[in-house]
PDB file of C-alpha atoms and ligand atoms in Angstrom:
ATOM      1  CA  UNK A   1     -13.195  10.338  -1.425  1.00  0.00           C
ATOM      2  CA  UNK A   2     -14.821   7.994   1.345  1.00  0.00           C
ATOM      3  CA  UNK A   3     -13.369   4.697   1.631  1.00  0.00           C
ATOM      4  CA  UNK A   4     -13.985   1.281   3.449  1.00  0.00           C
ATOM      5  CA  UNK A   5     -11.897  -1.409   3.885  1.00  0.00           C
ATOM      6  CA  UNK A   6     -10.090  -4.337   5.985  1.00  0.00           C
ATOM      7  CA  UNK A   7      -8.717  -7.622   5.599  1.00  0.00           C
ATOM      8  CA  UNK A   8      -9.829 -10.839   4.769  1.00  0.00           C
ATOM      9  CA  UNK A   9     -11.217 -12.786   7.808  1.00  0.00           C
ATOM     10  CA  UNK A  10     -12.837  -9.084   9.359  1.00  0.00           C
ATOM     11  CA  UNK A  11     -11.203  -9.048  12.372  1.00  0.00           C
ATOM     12  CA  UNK A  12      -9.619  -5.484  11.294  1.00  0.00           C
ATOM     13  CA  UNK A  13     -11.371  -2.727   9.322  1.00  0.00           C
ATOM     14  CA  UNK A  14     -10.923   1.182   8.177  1.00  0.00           C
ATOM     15  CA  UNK A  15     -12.645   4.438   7.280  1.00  0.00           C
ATOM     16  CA  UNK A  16     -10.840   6.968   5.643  1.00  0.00           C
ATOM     17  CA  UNK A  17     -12.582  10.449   4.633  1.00  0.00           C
ATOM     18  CA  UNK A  18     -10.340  12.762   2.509  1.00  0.00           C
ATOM     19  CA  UNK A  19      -8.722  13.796  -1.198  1.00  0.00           C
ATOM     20  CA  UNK A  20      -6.179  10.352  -1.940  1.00  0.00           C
ATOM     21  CA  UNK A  21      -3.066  12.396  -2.705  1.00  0.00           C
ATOM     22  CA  UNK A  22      -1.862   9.299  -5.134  1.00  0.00           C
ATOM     23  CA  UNK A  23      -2.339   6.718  -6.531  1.00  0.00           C
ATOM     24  CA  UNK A  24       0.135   4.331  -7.865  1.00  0.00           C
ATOM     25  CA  UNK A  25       1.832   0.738  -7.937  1.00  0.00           C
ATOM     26  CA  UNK A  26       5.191  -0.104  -5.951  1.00  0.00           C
ATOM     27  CA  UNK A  27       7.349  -2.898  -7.235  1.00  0.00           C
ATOM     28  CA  UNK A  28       9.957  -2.654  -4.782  1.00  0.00           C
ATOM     29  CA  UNK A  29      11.227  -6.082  -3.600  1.00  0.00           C
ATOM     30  CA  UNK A  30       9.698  -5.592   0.127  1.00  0.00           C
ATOM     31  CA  UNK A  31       6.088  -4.939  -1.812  1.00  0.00           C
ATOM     32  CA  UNK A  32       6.405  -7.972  -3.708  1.00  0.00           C
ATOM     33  CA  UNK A  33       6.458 -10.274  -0.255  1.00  0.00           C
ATOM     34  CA  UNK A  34       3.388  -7.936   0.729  1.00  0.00           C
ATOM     35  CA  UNK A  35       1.484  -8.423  -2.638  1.00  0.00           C
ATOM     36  CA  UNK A  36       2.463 -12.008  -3.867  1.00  0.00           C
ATOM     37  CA  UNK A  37       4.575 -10.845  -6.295  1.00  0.00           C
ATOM     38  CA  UNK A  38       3.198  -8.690  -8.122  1.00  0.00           C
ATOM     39  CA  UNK A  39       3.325  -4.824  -7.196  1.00  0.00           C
ATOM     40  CA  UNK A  40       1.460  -3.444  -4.651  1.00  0.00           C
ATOM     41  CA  UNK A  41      -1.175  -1.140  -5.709  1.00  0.00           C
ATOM     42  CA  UNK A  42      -1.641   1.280  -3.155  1.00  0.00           C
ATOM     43  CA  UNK A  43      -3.563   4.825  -2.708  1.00  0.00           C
ATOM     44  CA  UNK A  44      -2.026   7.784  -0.425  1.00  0.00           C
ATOM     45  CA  UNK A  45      -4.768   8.823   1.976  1.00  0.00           C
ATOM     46  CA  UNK A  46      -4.589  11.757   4.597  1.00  0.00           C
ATOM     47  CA  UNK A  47      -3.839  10.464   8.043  1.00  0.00           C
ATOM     48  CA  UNK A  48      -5.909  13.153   9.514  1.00  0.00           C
ATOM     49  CA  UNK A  49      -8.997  11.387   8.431  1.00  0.00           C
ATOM     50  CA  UNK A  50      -8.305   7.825   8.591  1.00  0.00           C
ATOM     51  CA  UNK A  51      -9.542   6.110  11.883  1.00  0.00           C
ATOM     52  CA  UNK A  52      -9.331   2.097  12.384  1.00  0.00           C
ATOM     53  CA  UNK A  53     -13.213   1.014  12.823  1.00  0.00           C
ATOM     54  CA  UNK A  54     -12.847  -2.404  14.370  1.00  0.00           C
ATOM     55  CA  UNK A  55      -9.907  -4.432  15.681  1.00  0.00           C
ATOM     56  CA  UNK A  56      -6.178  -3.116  15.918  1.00  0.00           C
ATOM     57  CA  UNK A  57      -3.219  -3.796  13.496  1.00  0.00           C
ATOM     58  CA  UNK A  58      -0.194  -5.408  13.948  1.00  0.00           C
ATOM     59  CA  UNK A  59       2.791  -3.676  12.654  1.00  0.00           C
ATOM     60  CA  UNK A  60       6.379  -4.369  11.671  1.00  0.00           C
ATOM     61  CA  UNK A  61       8.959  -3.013   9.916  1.00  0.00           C
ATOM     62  CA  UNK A  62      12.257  -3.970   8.977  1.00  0.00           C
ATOM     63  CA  UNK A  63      15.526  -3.238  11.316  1.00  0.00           C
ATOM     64  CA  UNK A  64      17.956  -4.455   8.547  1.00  0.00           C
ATOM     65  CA  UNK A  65      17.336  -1.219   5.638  1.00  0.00           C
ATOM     66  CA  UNK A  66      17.415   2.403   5.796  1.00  0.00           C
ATOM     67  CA  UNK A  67      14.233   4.451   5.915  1.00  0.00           C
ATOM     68  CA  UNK A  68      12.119   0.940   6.198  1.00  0.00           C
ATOM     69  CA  UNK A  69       8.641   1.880   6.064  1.00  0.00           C
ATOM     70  CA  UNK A  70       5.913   0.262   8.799  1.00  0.00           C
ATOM     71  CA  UNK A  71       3.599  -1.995   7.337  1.00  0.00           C
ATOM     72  CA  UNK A  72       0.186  -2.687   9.197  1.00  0.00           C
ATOM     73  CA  UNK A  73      -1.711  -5.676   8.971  1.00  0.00           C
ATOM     74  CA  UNK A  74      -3.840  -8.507  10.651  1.00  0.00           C
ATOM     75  CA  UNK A  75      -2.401 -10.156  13.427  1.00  0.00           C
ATOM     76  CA  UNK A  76      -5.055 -13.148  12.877  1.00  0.00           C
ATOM     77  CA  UNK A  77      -5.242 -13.655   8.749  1.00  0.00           C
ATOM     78  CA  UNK A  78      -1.908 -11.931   7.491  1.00  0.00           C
ATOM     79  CA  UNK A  79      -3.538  -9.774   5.620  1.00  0.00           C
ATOM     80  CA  UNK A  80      -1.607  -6.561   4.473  1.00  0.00           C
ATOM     81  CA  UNK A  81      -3.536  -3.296   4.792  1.00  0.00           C
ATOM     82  CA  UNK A  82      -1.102  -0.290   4.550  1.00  0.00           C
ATOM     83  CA  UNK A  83       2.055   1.045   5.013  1.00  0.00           C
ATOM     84  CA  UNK A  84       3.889   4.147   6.861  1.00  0.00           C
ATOM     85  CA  UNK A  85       6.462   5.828   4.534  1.00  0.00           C
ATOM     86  CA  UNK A  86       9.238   7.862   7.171  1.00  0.00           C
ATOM     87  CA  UNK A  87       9.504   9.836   3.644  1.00  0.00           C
ATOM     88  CA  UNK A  88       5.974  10.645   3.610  1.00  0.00           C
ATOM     89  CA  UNK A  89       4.645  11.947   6.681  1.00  0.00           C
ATOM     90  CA  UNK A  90       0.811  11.766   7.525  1.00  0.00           C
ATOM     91  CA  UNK A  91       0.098   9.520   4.814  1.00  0.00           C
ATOM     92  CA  UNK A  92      -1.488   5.992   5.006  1.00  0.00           C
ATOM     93  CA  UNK A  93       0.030   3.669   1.718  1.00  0.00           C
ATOM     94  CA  UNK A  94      -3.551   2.196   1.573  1.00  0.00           C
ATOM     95  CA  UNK A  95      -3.214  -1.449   0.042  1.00  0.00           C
ATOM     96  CA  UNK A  96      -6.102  -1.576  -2.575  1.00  0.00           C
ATOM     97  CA  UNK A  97      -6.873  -5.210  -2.338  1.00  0.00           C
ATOM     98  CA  UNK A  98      -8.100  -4.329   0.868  1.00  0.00           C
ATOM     99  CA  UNK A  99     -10.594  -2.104   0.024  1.00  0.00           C
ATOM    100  CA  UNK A 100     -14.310  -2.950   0.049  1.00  0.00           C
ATOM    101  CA  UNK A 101     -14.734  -1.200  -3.850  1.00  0.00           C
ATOM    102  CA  UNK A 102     -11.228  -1.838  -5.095  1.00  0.00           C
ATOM    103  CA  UNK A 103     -12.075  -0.848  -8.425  1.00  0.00           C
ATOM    104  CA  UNK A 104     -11.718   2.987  -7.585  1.00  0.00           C
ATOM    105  CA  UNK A 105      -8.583   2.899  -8.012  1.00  0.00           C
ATOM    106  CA  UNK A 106      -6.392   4.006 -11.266  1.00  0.00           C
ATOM    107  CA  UNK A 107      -2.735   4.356 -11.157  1.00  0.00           C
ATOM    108  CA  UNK A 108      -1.417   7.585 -11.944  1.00  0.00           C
ATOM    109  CA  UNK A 109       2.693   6.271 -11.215  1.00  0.00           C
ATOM    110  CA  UNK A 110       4.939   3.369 -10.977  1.00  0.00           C
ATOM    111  CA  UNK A 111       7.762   4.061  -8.914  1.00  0.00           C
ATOM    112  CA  UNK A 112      10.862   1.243  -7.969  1.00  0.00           C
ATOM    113  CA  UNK A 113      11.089  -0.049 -11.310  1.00  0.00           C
ATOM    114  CA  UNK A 114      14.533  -1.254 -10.754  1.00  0.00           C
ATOM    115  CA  UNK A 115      12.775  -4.046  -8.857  1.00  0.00           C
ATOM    116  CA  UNK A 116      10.788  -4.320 -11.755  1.00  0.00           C
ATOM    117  CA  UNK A 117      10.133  -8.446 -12.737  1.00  0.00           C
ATOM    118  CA  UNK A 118       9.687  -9.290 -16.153  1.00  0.00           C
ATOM    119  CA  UNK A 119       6.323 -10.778 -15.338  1.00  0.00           C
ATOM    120  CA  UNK A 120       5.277  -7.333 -13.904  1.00  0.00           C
ATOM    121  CA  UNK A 121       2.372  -5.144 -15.806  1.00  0.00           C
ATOM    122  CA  UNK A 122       3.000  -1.299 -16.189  1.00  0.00           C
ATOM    123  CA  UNK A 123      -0.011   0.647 -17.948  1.00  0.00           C
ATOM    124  CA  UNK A 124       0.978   2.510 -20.613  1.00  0.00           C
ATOM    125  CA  UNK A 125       1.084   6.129 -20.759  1.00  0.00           C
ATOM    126  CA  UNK A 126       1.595   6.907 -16.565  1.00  0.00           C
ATOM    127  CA  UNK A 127       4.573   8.037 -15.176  1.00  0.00           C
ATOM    128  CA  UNK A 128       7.459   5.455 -14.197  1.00  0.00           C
ATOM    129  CA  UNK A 129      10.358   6.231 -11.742  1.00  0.00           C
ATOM    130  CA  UNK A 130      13.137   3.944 -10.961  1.00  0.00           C
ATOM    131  CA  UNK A 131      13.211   4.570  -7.577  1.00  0.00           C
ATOM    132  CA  UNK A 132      10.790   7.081  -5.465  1.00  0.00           C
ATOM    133  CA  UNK A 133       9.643  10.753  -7.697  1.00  0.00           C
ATOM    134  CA  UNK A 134      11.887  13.181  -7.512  1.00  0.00           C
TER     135      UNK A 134
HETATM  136 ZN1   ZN B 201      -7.908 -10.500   9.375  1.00  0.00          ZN
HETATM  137 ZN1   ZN B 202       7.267  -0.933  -2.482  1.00  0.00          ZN
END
C-alpha cells in the first residue's frame, strides 16, 4: 500500500510505502482533542518506509500521563498528521483525514471504548476493546 498525504495549508507532506499493519478508530479522550471529537481514524504504517516529503513536523506529547504517545503535526495550520505509540514501536498512527485518498481506509478495530461518547459511531460487526487489544 502506497500512500500520500499532509495537512491542510501544504506546508507538511508524507510518503509511506509498505503493508498498513491496522487499521482502526481510537476514541480515547486525548484523540478526541486531535479529531474534533469524534474518534480518530488512524492506519498503522511501517516506519521503515515512511519518509516526510516536504516541510518538518512539530511534535508534542504530554508530560502529565503514563506511556503518552507523540503526536506530529503542522507547526503553521494545526493540523494533526500521526502519532508515535511507546507501545508500538516502528509504527506511524497515520491520521486518515490527512491522507490525499482517505477513502482507503476501513476499520478493522475500535479500541478505548471506555472513552466512548454517546454521539460516537462504531461499525457493526469489527472488533471493540475497552482499552488497547490484548
Ligand atoms: Zn499545514
Ligand atoms: Zn486515542
Amino acid at each position: 500500500m502506497q500512500l500520500e498525504g499532509g495537512c491542510y495549508c501544504g506546508d507538511v507532506r508524507f510518503h509511506v510505502d509498505g503493508d498498513a499493519l491496522f487499521q482502526g478508530q481510537c476514541h480515547c479522550r486525548e484523540c478526541q482533542y486531535a479529531s474534533g471529537g469524534h474518534p480518530n481514524a488512524v492506519i498503522g504504517m511501517p516506519d521503515a518506509g515512511f519518509s516526510y516529503t516536504r516541510g518538518t513536523p512539530k511534535r508534542f506529547a504530554r508530560s502529565d500521563i503514563d506511556n503518552a504517545v507523540t503526536r506530529e503535526f503542522c507547526g503553521e495550520c494545526g493540523t494533526q498528521l500521526m502519532a508515535l505509540s511507546p507501545g508500538l514501536p516502528g509504527v506511524r498512527l497515520i491520521k486518515v483525514g490527512t491522507l490525499d485518498d482517505p477513502s482507503v481506509f476501513s476499520p478493522q478495530m475500535a479500541i478505548f471504548l471506555v472513552d466512548k461518547q454517546t454521539f460516537h459511531h462504531v461499525p457493526e460487526g469489527i472488533p471493540t476493546f475497552e482499552r488497547g487489544p490484548g
